[in-house]
mmCIF file of C-alpha atoms and ligand atoms in Angstrom:
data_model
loop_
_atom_site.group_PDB
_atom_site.id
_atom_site.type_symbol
_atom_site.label_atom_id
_atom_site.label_comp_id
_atom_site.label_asym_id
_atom_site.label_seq_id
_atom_site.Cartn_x
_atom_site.Cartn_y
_atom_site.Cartn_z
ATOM 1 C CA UNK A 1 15.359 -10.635 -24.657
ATOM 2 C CA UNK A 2 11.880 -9.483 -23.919
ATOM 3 C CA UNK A 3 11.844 -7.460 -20.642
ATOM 4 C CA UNK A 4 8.646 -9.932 -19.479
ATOM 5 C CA UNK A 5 10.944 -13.050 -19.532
ATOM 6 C CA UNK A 6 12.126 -14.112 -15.979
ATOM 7 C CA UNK A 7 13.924 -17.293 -15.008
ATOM 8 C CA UNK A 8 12.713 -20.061 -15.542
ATOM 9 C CA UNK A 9 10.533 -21.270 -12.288
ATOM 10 C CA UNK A 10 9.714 -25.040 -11.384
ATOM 11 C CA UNK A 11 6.220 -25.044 -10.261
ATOM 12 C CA UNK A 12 3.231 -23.072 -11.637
ATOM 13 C CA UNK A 13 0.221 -22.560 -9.050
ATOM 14 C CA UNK A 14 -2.985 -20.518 -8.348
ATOM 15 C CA UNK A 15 -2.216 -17.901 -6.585
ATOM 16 C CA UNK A 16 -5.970 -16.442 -6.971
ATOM 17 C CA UNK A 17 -9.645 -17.930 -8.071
ATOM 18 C CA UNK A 18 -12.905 -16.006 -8.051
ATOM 19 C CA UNK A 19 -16.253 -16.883 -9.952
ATOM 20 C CA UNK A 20 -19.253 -15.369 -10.812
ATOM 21 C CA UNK A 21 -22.977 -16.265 -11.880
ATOM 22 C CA UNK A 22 -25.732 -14.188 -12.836
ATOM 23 C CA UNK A 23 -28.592 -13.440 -10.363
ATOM 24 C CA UNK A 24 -31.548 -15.010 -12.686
ATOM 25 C CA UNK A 25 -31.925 -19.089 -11.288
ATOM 26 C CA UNK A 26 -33.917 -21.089 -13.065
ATOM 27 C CA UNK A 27 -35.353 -24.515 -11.607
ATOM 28 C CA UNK A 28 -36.546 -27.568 -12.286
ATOM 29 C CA UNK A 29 -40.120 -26.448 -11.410
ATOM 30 C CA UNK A 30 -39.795 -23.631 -14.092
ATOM 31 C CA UNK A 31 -38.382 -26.015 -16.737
ATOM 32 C CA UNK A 32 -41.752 -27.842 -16.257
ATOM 33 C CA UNK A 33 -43.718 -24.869 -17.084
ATOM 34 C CA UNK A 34 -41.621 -24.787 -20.680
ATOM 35 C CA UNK A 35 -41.047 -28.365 -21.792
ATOM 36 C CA UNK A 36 -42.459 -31.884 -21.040
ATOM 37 C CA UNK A 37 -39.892 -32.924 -18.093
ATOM 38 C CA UNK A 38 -39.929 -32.865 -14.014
ATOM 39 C CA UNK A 39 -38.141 -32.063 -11.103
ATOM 40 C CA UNK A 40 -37.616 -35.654 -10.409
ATOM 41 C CA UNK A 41 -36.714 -36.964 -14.185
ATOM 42 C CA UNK A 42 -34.110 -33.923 -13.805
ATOM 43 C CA UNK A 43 -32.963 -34.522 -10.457
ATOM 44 C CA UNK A 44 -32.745 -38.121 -10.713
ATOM 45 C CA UNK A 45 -31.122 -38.709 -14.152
ATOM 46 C CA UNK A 46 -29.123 -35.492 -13.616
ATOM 47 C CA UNK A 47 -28.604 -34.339 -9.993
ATOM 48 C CA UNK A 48 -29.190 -30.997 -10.981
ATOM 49 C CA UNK A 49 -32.203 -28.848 -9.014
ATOM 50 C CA UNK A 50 -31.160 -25.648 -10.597
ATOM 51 C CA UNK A 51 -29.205 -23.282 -12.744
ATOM 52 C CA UNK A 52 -28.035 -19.825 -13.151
ATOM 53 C CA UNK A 53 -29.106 -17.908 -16.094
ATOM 54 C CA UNK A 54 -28.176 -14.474 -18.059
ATOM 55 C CA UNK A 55 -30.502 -11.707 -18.627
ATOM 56 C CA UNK A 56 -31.062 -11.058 -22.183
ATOM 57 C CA UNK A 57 -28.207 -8.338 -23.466
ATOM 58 C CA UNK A 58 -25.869 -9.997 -20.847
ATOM 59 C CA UNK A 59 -22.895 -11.649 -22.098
ATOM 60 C CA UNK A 60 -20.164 -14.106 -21.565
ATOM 61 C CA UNK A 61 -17.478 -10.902 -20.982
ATOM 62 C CA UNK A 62 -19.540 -9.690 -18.479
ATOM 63 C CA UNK A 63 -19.326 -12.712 -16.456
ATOM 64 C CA UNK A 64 -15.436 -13.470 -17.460
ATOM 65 C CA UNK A 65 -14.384 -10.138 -16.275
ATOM 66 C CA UNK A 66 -16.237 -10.164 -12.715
ATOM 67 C CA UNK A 67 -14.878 -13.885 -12.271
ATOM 68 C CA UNK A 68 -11.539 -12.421 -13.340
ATOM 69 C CA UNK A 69 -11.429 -8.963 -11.113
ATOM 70 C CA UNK A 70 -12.133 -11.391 -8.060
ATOM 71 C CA UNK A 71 -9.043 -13.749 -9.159
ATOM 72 C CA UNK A 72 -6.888 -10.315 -9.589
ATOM 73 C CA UNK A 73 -7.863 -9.297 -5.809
ATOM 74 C CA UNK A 74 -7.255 -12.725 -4.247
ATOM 75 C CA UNK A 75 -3.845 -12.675 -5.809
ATOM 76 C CA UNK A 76 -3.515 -8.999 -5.311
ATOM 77 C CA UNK A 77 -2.407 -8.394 -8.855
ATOM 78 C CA UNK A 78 -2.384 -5.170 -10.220
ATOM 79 C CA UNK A 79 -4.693 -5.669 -13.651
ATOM 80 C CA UNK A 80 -2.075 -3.646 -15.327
ATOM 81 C CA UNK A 81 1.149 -6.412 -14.428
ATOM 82 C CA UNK A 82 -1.187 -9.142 -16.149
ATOM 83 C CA UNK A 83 0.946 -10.692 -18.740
ATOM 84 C CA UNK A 84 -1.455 -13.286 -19.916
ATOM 85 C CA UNK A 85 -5.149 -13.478 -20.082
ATOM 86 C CA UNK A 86 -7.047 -16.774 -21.886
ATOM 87 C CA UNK A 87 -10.559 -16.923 -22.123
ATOM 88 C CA UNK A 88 -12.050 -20.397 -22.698
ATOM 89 C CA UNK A 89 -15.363 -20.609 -23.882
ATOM 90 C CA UNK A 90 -17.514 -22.248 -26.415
ATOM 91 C CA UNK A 91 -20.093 -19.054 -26.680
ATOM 92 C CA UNK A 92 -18.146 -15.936 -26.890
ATOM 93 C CA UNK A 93 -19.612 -12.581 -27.525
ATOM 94 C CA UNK A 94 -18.801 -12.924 -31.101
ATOM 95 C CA UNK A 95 -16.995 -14.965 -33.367
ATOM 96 C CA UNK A 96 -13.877 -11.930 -33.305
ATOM 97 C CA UNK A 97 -12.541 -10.490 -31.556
ATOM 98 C CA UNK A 98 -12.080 -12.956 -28.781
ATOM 99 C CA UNK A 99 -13.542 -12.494 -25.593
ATOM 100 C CA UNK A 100 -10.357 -12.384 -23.777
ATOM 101 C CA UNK A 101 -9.980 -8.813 -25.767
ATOM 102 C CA UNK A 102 -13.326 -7.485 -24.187
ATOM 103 C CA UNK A 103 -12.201 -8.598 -20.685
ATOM 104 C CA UNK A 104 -8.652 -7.358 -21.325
ATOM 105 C CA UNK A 105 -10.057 -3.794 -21.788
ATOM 106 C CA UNK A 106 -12.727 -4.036 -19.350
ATOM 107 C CA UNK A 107 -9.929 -5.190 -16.581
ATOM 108 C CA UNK A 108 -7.783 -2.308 -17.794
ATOM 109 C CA UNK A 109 -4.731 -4.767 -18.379
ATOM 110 C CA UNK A 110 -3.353 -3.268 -21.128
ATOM 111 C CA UNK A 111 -0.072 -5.339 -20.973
ATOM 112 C CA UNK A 112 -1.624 -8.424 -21.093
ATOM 113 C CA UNK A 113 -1.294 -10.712 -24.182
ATOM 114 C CA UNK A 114 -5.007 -12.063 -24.787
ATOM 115 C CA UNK A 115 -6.385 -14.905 -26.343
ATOM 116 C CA UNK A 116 -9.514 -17.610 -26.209
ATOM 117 C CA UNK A 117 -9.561 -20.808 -26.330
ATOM 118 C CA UNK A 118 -11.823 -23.224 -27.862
ATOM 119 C CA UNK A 119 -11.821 -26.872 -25.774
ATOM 120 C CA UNK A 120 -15.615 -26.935 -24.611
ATOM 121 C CA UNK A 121 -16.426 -28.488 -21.284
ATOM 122 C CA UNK A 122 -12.288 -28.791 -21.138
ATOM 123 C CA UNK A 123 -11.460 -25.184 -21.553
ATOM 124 C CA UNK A 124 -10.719 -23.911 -18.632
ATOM 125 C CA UNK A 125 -8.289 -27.549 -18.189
ATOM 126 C CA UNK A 126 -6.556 -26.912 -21.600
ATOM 127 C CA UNK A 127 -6.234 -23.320 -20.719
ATOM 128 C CA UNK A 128 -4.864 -23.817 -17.501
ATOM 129 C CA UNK A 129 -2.205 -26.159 -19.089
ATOM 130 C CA UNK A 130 -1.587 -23.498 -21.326
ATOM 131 C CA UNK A 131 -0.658 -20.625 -19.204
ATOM 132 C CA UNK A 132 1.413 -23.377 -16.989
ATOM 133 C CA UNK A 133 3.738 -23.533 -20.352
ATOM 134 C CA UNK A 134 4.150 -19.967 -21.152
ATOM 135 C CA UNK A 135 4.967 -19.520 -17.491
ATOM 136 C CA UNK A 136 7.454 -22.663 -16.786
ATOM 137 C CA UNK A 137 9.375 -21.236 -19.454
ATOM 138 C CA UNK A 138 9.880 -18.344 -18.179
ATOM 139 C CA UNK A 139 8.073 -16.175 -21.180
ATOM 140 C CA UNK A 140 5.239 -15.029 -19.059
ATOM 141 C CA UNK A 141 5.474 -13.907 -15.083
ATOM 142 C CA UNK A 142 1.399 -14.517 -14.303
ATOM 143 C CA UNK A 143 -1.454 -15.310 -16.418
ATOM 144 C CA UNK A 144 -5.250 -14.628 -15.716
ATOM 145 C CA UNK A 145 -7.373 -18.020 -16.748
ATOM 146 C CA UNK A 146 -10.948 -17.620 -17.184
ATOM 147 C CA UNK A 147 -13.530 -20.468 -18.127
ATOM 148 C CA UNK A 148 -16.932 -18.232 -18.847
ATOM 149 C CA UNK A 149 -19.954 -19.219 -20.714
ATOM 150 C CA UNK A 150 -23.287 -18.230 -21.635
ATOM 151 C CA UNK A 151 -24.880 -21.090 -22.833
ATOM 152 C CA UNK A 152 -28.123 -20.273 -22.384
ATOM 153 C CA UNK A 153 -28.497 -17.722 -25.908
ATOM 154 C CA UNK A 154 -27.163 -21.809 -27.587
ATOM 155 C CA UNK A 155 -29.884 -24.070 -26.147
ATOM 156 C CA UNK A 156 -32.905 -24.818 -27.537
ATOM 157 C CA UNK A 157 -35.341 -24.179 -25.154
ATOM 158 C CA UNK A 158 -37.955 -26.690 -26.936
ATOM 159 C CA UNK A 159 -35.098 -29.908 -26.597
ATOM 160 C CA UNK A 160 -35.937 -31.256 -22.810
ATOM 161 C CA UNK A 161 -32.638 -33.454 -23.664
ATOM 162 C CA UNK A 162 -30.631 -31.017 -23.843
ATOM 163 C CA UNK A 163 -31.804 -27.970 -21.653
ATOM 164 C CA UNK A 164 -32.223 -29.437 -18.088
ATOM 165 C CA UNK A 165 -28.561 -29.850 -18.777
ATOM 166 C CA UNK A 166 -26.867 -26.418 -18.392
ATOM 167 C CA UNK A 167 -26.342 -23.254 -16.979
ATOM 168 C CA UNK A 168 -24.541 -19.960 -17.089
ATOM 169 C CA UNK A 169 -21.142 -18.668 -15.047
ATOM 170 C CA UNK A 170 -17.519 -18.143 -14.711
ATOM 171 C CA UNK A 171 -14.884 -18.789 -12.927
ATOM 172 C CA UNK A 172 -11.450 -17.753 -12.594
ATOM 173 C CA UNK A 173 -7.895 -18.370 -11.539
ATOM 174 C CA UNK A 174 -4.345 -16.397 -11.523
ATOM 175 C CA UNK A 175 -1.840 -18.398 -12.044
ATOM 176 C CA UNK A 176 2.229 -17.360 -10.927
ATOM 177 C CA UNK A 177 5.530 -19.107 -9.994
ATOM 178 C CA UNK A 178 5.047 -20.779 -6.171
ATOM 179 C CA UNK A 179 8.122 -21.928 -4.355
ATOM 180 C CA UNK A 180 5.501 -24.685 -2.660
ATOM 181 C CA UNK A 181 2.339 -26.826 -3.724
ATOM 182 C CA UNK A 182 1.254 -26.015 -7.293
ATOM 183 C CA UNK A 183 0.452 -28.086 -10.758
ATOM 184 C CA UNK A 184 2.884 -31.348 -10.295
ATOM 185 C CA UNK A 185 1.149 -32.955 -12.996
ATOM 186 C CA UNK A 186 -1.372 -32.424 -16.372
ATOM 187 C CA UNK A 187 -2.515 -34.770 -18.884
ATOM 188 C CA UNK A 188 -4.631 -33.436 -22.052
ATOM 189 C CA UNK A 189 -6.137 -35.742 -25.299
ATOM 190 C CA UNK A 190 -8.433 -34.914 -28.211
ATOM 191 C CA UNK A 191 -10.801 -37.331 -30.650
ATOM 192 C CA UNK A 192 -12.028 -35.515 -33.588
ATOM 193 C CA UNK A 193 -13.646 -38.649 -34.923
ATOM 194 C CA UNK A 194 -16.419 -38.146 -32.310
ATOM 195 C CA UNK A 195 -17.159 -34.455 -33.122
ATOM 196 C CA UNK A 196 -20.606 -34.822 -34.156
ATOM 197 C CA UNK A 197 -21.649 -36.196 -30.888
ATOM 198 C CA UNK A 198 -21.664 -32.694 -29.454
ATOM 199 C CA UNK A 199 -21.935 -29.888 -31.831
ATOM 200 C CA UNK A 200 -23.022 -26.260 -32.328
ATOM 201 C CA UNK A 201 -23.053 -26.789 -36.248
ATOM 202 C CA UNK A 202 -24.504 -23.463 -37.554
ATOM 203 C CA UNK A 203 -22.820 -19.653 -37.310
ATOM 204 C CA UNK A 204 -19.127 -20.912 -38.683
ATOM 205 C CA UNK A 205 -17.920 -21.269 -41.731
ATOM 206 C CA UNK A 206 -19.575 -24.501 -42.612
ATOM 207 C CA UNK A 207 -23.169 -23.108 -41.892
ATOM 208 C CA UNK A 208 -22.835 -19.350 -41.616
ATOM 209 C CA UNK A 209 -26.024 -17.624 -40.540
ATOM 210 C CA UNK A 210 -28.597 -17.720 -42.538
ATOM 211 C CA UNK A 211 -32.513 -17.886 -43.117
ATOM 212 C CA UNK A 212 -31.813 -21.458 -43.829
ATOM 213 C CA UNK A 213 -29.759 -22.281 -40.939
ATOM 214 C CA UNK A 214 -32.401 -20.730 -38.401
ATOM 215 C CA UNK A 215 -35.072 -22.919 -39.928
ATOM 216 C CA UNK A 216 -33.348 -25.795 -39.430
ATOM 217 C CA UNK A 217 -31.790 -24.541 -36.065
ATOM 218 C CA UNK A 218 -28.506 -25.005 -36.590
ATOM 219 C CA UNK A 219 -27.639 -22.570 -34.168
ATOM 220 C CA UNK A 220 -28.488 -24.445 -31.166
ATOM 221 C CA UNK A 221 -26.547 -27.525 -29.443
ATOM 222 C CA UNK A 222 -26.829 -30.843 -30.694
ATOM 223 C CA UNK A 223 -26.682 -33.808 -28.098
ATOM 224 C CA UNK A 224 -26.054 -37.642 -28.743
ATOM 225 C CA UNK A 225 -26.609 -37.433 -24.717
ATOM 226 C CA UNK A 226 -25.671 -41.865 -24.174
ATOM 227 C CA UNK A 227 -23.039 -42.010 -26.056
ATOM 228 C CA UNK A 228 -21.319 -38.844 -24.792
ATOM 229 C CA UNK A 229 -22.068 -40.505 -21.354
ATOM 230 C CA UNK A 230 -19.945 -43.184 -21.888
ATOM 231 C CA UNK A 231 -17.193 -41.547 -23.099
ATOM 232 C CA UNK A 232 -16.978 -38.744 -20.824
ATOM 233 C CA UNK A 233 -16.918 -41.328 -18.451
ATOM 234 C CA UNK A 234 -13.822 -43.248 -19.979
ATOM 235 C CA UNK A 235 -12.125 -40.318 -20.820
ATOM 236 C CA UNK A 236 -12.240 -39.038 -17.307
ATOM 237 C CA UNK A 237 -11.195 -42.405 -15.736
ATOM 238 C CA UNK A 238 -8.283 -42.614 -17.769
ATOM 239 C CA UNK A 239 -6.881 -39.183 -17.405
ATOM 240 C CA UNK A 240 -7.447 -38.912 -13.444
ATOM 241 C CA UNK A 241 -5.708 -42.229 -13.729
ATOM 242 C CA UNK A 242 -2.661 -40.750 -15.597
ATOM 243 C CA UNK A 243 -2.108 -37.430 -13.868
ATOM 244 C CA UNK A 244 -2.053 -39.579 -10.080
ATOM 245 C CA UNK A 245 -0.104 -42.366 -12.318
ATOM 246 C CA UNK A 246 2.448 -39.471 -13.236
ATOM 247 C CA UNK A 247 2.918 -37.562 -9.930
ATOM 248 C CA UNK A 248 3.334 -40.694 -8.346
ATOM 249 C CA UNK A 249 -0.289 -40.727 -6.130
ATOM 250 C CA UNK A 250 -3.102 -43.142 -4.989
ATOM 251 C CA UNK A 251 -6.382 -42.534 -4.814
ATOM 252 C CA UNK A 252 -5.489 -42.021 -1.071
ATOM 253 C CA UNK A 253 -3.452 -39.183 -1.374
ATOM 254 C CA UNK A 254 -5.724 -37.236 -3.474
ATOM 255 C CA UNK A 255 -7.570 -34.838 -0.657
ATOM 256 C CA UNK A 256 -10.496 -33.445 -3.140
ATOM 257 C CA UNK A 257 -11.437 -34.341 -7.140
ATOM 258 C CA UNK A 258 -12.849 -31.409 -8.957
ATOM 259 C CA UNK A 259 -15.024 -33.115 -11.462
ATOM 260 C CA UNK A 260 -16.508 -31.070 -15.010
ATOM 261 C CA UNK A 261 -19.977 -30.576 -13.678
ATOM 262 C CA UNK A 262 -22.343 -32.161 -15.844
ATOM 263 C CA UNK A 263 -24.173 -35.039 -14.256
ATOM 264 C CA UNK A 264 -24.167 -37.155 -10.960
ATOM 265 C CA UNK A 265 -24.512 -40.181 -12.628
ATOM 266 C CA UNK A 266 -21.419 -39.373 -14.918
ATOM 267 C CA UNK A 267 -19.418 -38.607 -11.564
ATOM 268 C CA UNK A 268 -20.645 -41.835 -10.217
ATOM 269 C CA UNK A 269 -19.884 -43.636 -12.985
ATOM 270 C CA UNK A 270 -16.866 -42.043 -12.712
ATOM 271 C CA UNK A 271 -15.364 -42.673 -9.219
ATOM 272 C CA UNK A 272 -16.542 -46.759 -9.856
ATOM 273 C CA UNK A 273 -14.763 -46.799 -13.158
ATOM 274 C CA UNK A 274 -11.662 -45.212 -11.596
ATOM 275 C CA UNK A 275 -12.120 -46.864 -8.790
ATOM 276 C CA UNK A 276 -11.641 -43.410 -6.666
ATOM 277 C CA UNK A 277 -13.332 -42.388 -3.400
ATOM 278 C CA UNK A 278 -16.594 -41.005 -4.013
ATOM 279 C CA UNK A 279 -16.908 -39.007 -1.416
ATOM 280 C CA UNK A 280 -14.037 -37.199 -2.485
ATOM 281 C CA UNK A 281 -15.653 -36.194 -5.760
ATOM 282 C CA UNK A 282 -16.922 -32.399 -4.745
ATOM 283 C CA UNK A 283 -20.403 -31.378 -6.621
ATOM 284 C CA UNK A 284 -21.914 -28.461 -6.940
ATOM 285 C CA UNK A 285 -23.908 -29.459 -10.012
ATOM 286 C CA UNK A 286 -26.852 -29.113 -7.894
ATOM 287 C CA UNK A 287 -27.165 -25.672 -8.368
ATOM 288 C CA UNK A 288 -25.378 -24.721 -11.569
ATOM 289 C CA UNK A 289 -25.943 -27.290 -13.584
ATOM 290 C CA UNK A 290 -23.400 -28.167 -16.618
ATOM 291 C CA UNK A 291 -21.412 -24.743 -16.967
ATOM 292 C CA UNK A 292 -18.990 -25.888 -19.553
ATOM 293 C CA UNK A 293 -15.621 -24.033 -19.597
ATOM 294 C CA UNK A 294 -16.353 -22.695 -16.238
ATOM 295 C CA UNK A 295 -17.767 -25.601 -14.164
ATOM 296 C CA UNK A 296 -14.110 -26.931 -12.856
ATOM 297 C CA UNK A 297 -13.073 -23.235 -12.011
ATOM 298 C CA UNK A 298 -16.515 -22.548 -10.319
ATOM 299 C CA UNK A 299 -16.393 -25.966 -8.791
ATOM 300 C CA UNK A 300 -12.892 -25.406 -7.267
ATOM 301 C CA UNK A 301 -13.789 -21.996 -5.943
ATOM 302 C CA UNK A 302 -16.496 -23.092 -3.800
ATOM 303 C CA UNK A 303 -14.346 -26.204 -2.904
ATOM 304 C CA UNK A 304 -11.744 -23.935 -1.016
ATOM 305 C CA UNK A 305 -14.182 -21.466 0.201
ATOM 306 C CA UNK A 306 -16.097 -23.852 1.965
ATOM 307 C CA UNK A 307 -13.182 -25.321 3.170
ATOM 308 C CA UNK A 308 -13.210 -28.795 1.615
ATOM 309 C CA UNK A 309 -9.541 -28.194 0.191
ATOM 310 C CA UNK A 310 -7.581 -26.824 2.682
ATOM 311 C CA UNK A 311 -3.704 -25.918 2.342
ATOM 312 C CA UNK A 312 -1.331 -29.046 1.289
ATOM 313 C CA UNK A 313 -3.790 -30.637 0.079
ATOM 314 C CA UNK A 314 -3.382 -32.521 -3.299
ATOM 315 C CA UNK A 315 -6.315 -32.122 -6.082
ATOM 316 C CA UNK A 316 -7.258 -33.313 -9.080
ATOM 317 C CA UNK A 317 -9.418 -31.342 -11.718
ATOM 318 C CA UNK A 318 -10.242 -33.635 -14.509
ATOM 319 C CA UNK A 319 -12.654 -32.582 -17.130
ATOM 320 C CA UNK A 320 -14.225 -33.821 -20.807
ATOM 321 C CA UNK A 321 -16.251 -31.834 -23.325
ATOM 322 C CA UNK A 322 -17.167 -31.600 -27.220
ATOM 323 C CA UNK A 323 -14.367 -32.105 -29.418
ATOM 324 C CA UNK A 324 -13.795 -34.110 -27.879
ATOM 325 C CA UNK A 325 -11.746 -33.319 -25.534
ATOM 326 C CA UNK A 326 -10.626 -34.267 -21.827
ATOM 327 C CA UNK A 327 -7.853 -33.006 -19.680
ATOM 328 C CA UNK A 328 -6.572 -33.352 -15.799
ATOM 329 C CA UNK A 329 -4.480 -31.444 -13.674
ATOM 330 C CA UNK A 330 -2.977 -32.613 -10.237
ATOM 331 C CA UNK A 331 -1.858 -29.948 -8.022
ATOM 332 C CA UNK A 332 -0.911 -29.276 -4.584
ATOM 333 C CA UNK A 333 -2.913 -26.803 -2.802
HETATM 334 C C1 LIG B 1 -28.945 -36.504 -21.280
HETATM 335 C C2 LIG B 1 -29.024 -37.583 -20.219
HETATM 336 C C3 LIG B 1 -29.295 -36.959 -18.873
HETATM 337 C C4 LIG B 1 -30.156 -38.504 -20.563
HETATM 338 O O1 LIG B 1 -30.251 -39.499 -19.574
HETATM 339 P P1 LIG B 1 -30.517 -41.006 -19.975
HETATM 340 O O2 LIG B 1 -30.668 -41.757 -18.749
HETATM 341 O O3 LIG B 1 -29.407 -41.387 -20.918
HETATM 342 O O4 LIG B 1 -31.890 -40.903 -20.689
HETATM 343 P P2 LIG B 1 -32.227 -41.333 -22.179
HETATM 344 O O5 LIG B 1 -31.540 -40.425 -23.149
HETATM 345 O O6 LIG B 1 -31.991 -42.808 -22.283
HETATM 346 O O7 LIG B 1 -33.753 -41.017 -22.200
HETATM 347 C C5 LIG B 1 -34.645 -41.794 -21.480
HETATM 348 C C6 LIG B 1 -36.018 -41.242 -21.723
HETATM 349 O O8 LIG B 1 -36.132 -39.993 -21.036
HETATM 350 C C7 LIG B 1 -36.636 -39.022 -21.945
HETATM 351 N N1 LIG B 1 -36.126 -37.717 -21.568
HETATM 352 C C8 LIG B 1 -35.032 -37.072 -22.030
HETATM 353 N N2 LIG B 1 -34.928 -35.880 -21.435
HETATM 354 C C9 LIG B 1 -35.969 -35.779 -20.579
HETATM 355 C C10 LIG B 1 -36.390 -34.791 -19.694
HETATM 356 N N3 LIG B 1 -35.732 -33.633 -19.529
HETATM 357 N N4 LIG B 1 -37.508 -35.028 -18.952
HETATM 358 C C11 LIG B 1 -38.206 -36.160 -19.092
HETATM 359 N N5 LIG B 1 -37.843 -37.139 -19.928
HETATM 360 C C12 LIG B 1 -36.731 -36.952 -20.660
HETATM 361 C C13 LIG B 1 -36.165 -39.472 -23.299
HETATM 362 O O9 LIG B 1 -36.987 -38.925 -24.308
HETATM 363 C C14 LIG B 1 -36.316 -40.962 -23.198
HETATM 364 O O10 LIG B 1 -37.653 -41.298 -23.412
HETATM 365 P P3 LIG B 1 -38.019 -42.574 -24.316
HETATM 366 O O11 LIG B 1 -37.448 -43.756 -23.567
HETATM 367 O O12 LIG B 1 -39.505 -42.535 -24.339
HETATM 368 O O13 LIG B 1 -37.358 -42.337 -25.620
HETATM 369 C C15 LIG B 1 -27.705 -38.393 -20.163
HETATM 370 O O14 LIG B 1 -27.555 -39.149 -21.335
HETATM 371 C C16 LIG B 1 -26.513 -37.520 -19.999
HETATM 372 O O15 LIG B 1 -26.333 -36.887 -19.003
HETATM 373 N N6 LIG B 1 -25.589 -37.503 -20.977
HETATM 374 C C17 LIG B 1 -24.412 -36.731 -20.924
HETATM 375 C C18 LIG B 1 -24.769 -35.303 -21.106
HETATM 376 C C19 LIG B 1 -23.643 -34.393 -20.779
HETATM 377 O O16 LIG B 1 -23.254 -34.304 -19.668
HETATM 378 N N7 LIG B 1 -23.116 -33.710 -21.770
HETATM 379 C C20 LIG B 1 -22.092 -32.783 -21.633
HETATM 380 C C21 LIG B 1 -20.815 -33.494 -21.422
HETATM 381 S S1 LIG B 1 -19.519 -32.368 -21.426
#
């Protein structure tokens, strides 16, 4: 037996979050100076006013390990008794090692079994769901979850459609045994038939860098932006629908939803198609913009810091990305 492997617990919760952006914002008024758009095509089709970006040289591990070192102190975990550490992220430092290595030696938890994960917009939901296994059966005692991105080096910076949309950041949680509150229930689903709706299709092994690929910018994301719309917006309805459905909640019960972060509209769209409070949907798209893998973990930091989620109160993080993918969690604060 391996001397990690405890009993096996019931319930899985966060026992720490932190999150981190870079300094560098970027606003609606700048994006005017670089592409035919304005602050009120943005804000109105979007919600979004601003976004954090990363310095040239600075990288998604960077951002992942100060999101994670926060977590670690809020949970008062030792770096070096991490068992588990996933990264999601759709633009890691490099195609290998993952980035979860780079944080794992940058966080100085050497005992920590590391891996990324590769869900999109979803990651830090699949990931989450993840860690929840390895720990309900007893393999793992904690696990570190980070959602980082830096999206910015992936966006064309000519493609108005596309680079109003997002921003940079990470956030964090640990994750541990609780004896109250925690994840009481998780729903996850993927459609590879739609993968072309949302794509990154140069760099792997089906377009690896070229001179050929640059020309044709294959390196940059690739937006069917309506059609993704609607579907992040079915997806969403139907898991939120299935996690409550499955822990036995209303609408009513649920204190605070943690919505991805990608566009008001979609939220709106959202909470009427769900038929779920809207003024229980916390946003913070405002000024982050669509942060991908780290936009639920972000979004659920500054949901408890500010107070909105307070203790015994039940949440739902729901979330839907390229892939595609979607996934919910319901959990008791
Ligand atoms: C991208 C998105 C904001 C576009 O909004 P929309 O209301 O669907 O707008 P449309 O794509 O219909 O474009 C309407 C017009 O605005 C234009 N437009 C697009 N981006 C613009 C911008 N930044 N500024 C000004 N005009 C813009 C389009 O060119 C189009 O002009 P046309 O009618 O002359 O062709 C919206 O589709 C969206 O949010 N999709 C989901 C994106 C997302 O969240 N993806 C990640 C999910 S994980």
């Amino acid at each position: 037996m391996s001397p990690r492997r405890v009993s096996h617990p019931t319930r899985i919760g966060i026992i720490g979050l932190g999150m981190y952006v870079p300094p560098k914002v970027l606003t609606n008024h700048d994006l005017e100076k670089m592409v035919d758009t304005t602050d009120e095509w943005i804000q109105t089709r979007t919600g979004i006013r601003e976004r954090h970006v990363a310095d040239p040289g600075m990288t998604t591990s960077d951002l992942a390990t100060k999101a994670a070192q926060q977590a670690l102190k809020q949970a008062k975990l030792d770096p070096k008794d991490l068992d588990l550490l996933i990264v999601a992220t759709a633009t890691p430092d490099m195609l290998f090692p993952s980035t979860s290595c780079l944080v794992q030696q940058r966080l100085g938890a050497t005992s920590a079994v590391c891996f990324d994960l590769s869900a999109a917009c979803s990651g830090s939901m699949f990931a989450m769901i993840t860690a929840q296994q390895y720990l309900l059966s007893g393999r793992y005692r904690n696990a570190l979850v980070v959602g980082a991105e830096v999206l910015s080096g992936f966006i064309d910076w000519t493609d108005r459609s596309t680079c109003v949309l997002f921003g940079d950041g990470a956030g964090a949680c640990v994750m541990a045994p609780v004896t109250r509150g925690g994840i009481l229930a998780t729903d996850m689903g993927s459609d590879g038939s739609a993968a072309d709706l949302l794509c990154m299709p140069g760099g792997g092994s089906k377009h690896p860098p070229s001179h050929r690929s640059v020309d044709q910018r294959l390196h940059f994301l690739r937006m069917s932006g309506g059609e993704i719309f609607k579907l992040a917006v079915r997806r969403m309805a139907d898991s939120a629908t299935q996690v409550m459905k499955k822990a036995k909640l209303k609408p009513e019960h649920i204190g605070c939803f943690i919505p991805h972060q990608a566009n008001i509209r979609i939220i709106e769209a959202l909470a009427k198609w769900a038929k779920l409070p809207l003024e229980k949907m916390y946003m913070n798209l405002q000024r982050y913009g669509n942060t991908s893998a780290a936009s639920n973990l972000i979004a659920l930091y500054e949901a408890v810091q500010e107070g909105v989620i307070t203790r015994g109160d039940h949440v739902v993080m729901v979330a839907f990305g390229a892939g595609l993918t979607w996934g919910s969690i319901l959990l008791q604060w």
